[in-house]
mmCIF file of C-alpha atoms in Angstrom:
data_model
loop_
_atom_site.group_PDB
_atom_site.id
_atom_site.type_symbol
_atom_site.label_atom_id
_atom_site.label_comp_id
_atom_site.label_asym_id
_atom_site.label_seq_id
_atom_site.Cartn_x
_atom_site.Cartn_y
_atom_site.Cartn_z
ATOM 1 C CA MET L 2 4.243 25.965 4.218
ATOM 2 C CA THR L 3 0.682 24.657 3.854
ATOM 3 C CA PHE L 4 1.841 21.011 3.865
ATOM 4 C CA TRP L 5 3.939 21.571 7.001
ATOM 5 C CA LEU L 6 1.093 23.331 8.834
ATOM 6 C CA ARG L 7 -1.422 20.655 7.847
ATOM 7 C CA SER L 8 0.974 17.930 8.993
ATOM 8 C CA LEU L 9 1.605 19.653 12.332
ATOM 9 C CA ILE L 10 -2.113 20.148 13.049
ATOM 10 C CA SER L 11 -2.832 16.541 12.113
ATOM 11 C CA ARG L 12 -0.086 15.193 14.390
ATOM 12 C CA LEU L 13 -1.072 17.361 17.348
ATOM 13 C CA PHE L 14 -4.855 17.053 17.242
ATOM 14 C CA GLY L 15 -5.803 14.442 14.706
ATOM 15 C CA GLN L 16 -6.223 10.725 14.473
ATOM 16 C CA PRO L 17 -3.343 8.449 13.499
ATOM 17 C CA PRO L 18 -3.032 7.789 9.777
ATOM 18 C CA ASP L 19 -4.616 4.748 8.166
ATOM 19 C CA LEU L 20 -1.090 3.691 7.135
ATOM 20 C CA SER L 21 2.382 4.878 8.069
ATOM 21 C CA ILE L 22 5.726 3.842 6.650
ATOM 22 C CA PRO L 23 9.303 4.927 7.368
ATOM 23 C CA VAL L 24 10.803 6.927 4.511
ATOM 24 C CA ASP L 25 13.598 4.422 3.858
ATOM 25 C CA LEU L 26 11.055 1.607 3.497
ATOM 26 C CA TRP L 27 8.877 3.831 1.254
ATOM 27 C CA LEU L 28 11.846 4.422 -1.051
ATOM 28 C CA GLU L 29 12.653 0.684 -1.050
ATOM 29 C CA LEU L 30 9.025 -0.064 -1.935
ATOM 30 C CA LEU L 31 8.985 2.395 -4.843
ATOM 31 C CA GLN L 32 12.316 1.127 -6.166
ATOM 32 C CA GLY L 33 11.151 -2.495 -5.964
ATOM 33 C CA LEU L 34 7.836 -1.775 -7.692
ATOM 34 C CA ARG L 35 9.563 0.160 -10.487
ATOM 35 C CA ALA L 36 12.221 -2.511 -11.009
ATOM 36 C CA ARG L 37 9.623 -5.280 -11.221
ATOM 37 C CA GLY L 38 7.183 -3.377 -13.415
ATOM 38 C CA GLY L 39 9.745 -1.855 -15.764
ATOM 39 C CA ASN L 40 7.285 0.987 -16.502
ATOM 40 C CA HIS L 41 5.184 -1.351 -18.661
ATOM 41 C CA ARG L 42 3.434 -3.836 -16.364
ATOM 42 C CA GLU L 43 1.789 -3.922 -12.957
ATOM 43 C CA SER L 44 3.740 -4.913 -9.869
ATOM 44 C CA GLY L 45 2.848 -5.189 -6.209
ATOM 45 C CA ALA L 46 3.691 -6.175 -2.668
ATOM 46 C CA PHE L 47 2.290 -7.089 0.709
ATOM 47 C CA LEU L 48 3.053 -4.559 3.431
ATOM 48 C CA LEU L 49 3.726 -6.119 6.826
ATOM 49 C CA GLY L 50 3.825 -4.748 10.345
ATOM 50 C CA PRO L 51 2.944 -5.463 13.954
ATOM 51 C CA SER L 52 -0.582 -6.503 14.824
ATOM 52 C CA THR L 53 -1.588 -3.270 16.525
ATOM 53 C CA ALA L 54 -4.490 -0.918 15.921
ATOM 54 C CA HIS L 55 -2.157 1.509 14.130
ATOM 55 C CA ARG L 56 -1.076 0.140 10.757
ATOM 56 C CA ARG L 57 2.670 0.837 10.676
ATOM 57 C CA ILE L 58 4.555 -0.851 7.865
ATOM 58 C CA THR L 59 7.834 -2.425 8.960
ATOM 59 C CA SER L 60 8.651 -4.772 6.061
ATOM 60 C CA ILE L 61 7.757 -5.619 2.486
ATOM 61 C CA VAL L 62 7.128 -8.888 0.655
ATOM 62 C CA PHE L 63 6.927 -8.359 -3.100
ATOM 63 C CA TYR L 64 4.440 -10.636 -4.831
ATOM 64 C CA ASP L 65 7.133 -12.335 -6.911
ATOM 65 C CA GLU L 66 8.963 -13.319 -3.713
ATOM 66 C CA ILE L 67 6.161 -15.777 -2.952
ATOM 67 C CA ASP L 68 5.088 -16.475 -6.558
ATOM 68 C CA PRO L 69 7.869 -15.995 -9.138
ATOM 69 C CA ASN L 70 5.255 -15.913 -11.929
ATOM 70 C CA ALA L 71 3.063 -13.218 -10.355
ATOM 71 C CA PHE L 72 3.929 -10.541 -12.951
ATOM 72 C CA ASP L 73 4.363 -12.706 -16.056
ATOM 73 C CA THR L 74 1.102 -11.774 -17.790
ATOM 74 C CA GLY L 75 1.342 -7.993 -17.364
ATOM 75 C CA ILE L 76 -1.324 -8.038 -14.675
ATOM 76 C CA ILE L 77 -0.931 -9.466 -11.206
ATOM 77 C CA GLU L 78 -1.873 -13.121 -10.770
ATOM 78 C CA ILE L 79 -0.813 -14.939 -7.629
ATOM 79 C CA ASP L 80 -1.226 -18.688 -7.321
ATOM 80 C CA GLY L 81 -3.337 -19.217 -4.190
ATOM 81 C CA GLY L 82 -0.991 -21.990 -3.077
ATOM 82 C CA SER L 83 1.769 -19.382 -2.731
ATOM 83 C CA MET L 84 -0.071 -17.622 0.074
ATOM 84 C CA ALA L 85 1.185 -20.254 2.532
ATOM 85 C CA ASP L 86 4.674 -18.826 1.952
ATOM 86 C CA LEU L 87 3.392 -15.378 2.910
ATOM 87 C CA TRP L 88 1.873 -16.699 6.136
ATOM 88 C CA ASN L 89 5.173 -18.446 6.947
ATOM 89 C CA ILE L 90 7.065 -15.173 6.433
ATOM 90 C CA CYS L 91 4.590 -13.387 8.697
ATOM 91 C CA ARG L 92 5.071 -16.017 11.418
ATOM 92 C CA GLU L 93 8.880 -15.879 11.122
ATOM 93 C CA ARG L 94 8.907 -12.069 11.372
ATOM 94 C CA GLY L 95 6.180 -11.841 13.998
ATOM 95 C CA GLU L 96 4.191 -9.556 11.697
ATOM 96 C CA VAL L 97 0.846 -9.486 9.922
ATOM 97 C CA VAL L 98 -0.248 -8.148 6.542
ATOM 98 C CA VAL L 99 -1.356 -4.576 7.239
ATOM 99 C CA ALA L 100 -1.974 -3.639 3.592
ATOM 100 C CA ASP L 101 -1.136 -4.465 0.017
ATOM 101 C CA VAL L 102 0.020 -2.207 -2.785
ATOM 102 C CA HIS L 103 0.058 -2.500 -6.549
ATOM 103 C CA THR L 104 0.598 -0.241 -9.529
ATOM 104 C CA HIS L 105 -1.644 0.786 -12.395
ATOM 105 C CA PRO L 106 -0.628 2.171 -15.794
ATOM 106 C CA GLY L 107 -2.875 5.229 -15.465
ATOM 107 C CA SER L 108 -4.696 6.537 -12.425
ATOM 108 C CA ALA L 109 -4.969 4.939 -8.995
ATOM 109 C CA GLY L 110 -8.669 4.136 -9.245
ATOM 110 C CA GLN L 111 -9.823 0.624 -8.424
ATOM 111 C CA SER L 112 -10.564 -1.577 -11.394
ATOM 112 C CA GLU L 113 -13.447 -4.033 -11.439
ATOM 113 C CA SER L 114 -10.872 -6.802 -11.043
ATOM 114 C CA ASP L 115 -9.420 -5.063 -7.955
ATOM 115 C CA ARG L 116 -12.867 -4.831 -6.388
ATOM 116 C CA LEU L 117 -13.778 -8.450 -7.091
ATOM 117 C CA HIS L 118 -10.404 -9.976 -6.172
ATOM 118 C CA PRO L 119 -9.053 -8.485 -2.940
ATOM 119 C CA MET L 120 -5.570 -9.702 -2.036
ATOM 120 C CA ILE L 121 -6.712 -10.147 1.570
ATOM 121 C CA ALA L 122 -10.486 -10.609 1.749
ATOM 122 C CA GLU L 123 -10.905 -9.553 5.383
ATOM 123 C CA PRO L 124 -12.973 -6.509 6.348
ATOM 124 C CA GLY L 125 -10.666 -3.646 7.301
ATOM 125 C CA HIS L 126 -7.833 -4.648 4.956
ATOM 126 C CA ILE L 127 -6.293 -1.685 3.111
ATOM 127 C CA ALA L 128 -5.257 -1.742 -0.532
ATOM 128 C CA MET L 129 -3.006 0.979 -1.953
ATOM 129 C CA ILE L 130 -2.786 1.718 -5.675
ATOM 130 C CA LEU L 131 0.023 3.800 -7.166
ATOM 131 C CA PRO L 132 -0.532 5.456 -10.558
ATOM 132 C CA ARG L 133 1.721 5.380 -13.634
ATOM 133 C CA PHE L 134 3.520 2.183 -12.545
ATOM 134 C CA ALA L 135 4.901 4.174 -9.543
ATOM 135 C CA ALA L 136 6.877 6.485 -11.841
ATOM 136 C CA GLU L 137 8.156 9.720 -10.341
ATOM 137 C CA PRO L 138 6.832 11.993 -9.117
ATOM 138 C CA ILE L 139 4.466 10.266 -6.703
ATOM 139 C CA ARG L 140 1.935 12.790 -5.416
ATOM 140 C CA PHE L 141 -0.031 11.962 -2.270
ATOM 141 C CA GLU L 142 -3.284 13.161 -3.797
ATOM 142 C CA GLU L 143 -2.866 10.655 -6.656
ATOM 143 C CA ILE L 144 -2.397 7.595 -4.433
ATOM 144 C CA GLY L 145 -5.500 5.438 -4.065
ATOM 145 C CA LEU L 146 -6.233 3.952 -0.648
ATOM 146 C CA TYR L 147 -9.205 1.628 -0.221
ATOM 147 C CA ARG L 148 -10.561 -0.208 2.812
ATOM 148 C CA TYR L 149 -12.248 -3.561 2.232
ATOM 149 C CA LEU L 150 -15.716 -3.757 3.809
ATOM 150 C CA GLY L 151 -16.459 -7.376 2.930
ATOM 151 C CA ARG L 152 -18.726 -8.896 0.286
ATOM 152 C CA PHE L 153 -16.677 -7.224 -2.485
ATOM 153 C CA ARG L 154 -17.477 -3.739 -1.199
ATOM 154 C CA TRP L 155 -14.817 -1.087 -0.621
ATOM 155 C CA THR L 156 -14.600 2.482 0.575
ATOM 156 C CA ALA L 157 -12.063 5.005 -0.672
ATOM 157 C CA LEU L 158 -10.072 6.555 2.175
ATOM 158 C CA LYS L 159 -10.090 10.338 2.010
ATOM 159 C CA ARG L 160 -7.610 12.466 3.900
ATOM 160 C CA SER L 161 -8.639 15.521 5.850
ATOM 161 C CA LEU L 162 -6.992 18.062 8.088
ATOM 162 C CA LEU L 163 -7.440 15.858 11.162
ATOM 163 C CA ARG L 164 -7.295 12.423 9.510
ATOM 164 C CA PRO L 165 -4.393 11.618 7.224
ATOM 165 C CA THR L 166 -4.565 8.452 5.178
ATOM 166 C CA LEU L 167 -0.855 7.852 4.594
ATOM 167 C CA ARG L 168 2.147 9.167 6.492
ATOM 168 C CA ILE L 169 5.735 8.846 5.299
ATOM 169 C CA GLU L 170 7.855 9.010 8.468
ATOM 170 C CA GLY L 171 11.291 10.612 8.414
ATOM 171 C CA THR L 172 13.282 12.733 6.028
ATOM 172 C CA ILE L 173 14.429 12.050 2.487
ATOM 173 C CA HIS L 174 18.154 12.645 2.221
ATOM 174 C CA GLY L 175 19.883 13.194 -1.045
#
């Protein structure tokens, strides 16, 4: 009941979320991260969407789709030359990178490496971190969301009654 009431108040009176994603795409993302990480190594993806003020995710590009060796070492390492493939995908789909996501073995806190090596080093970019290699259950309060400020500085996004950070749109069937 509390979750429903909080969601209703937020939608009626609050600001749009920092990120939103349709439930079917959310489930696809989790499945893809789990399959690639195998519950023993980090995995990740770029989250794409239209270039609007509201960051709505409409497609996913997993890191190994642009760099097949991205997950080979157990941590994420993308060859910078592979980023041209990402920009080509964005052009073909008419989308932009609205965020990135990766998994951690423990909590969803940013590591020193995360802070010093943003996937997209543009102020305003959002990075999402999922704990426990995205193993179930995923609890909203455990998801880390961070906005890049530039010059290797970040701010953690905190949800409130009138400002959600992440919205999963739709209903899970099953």
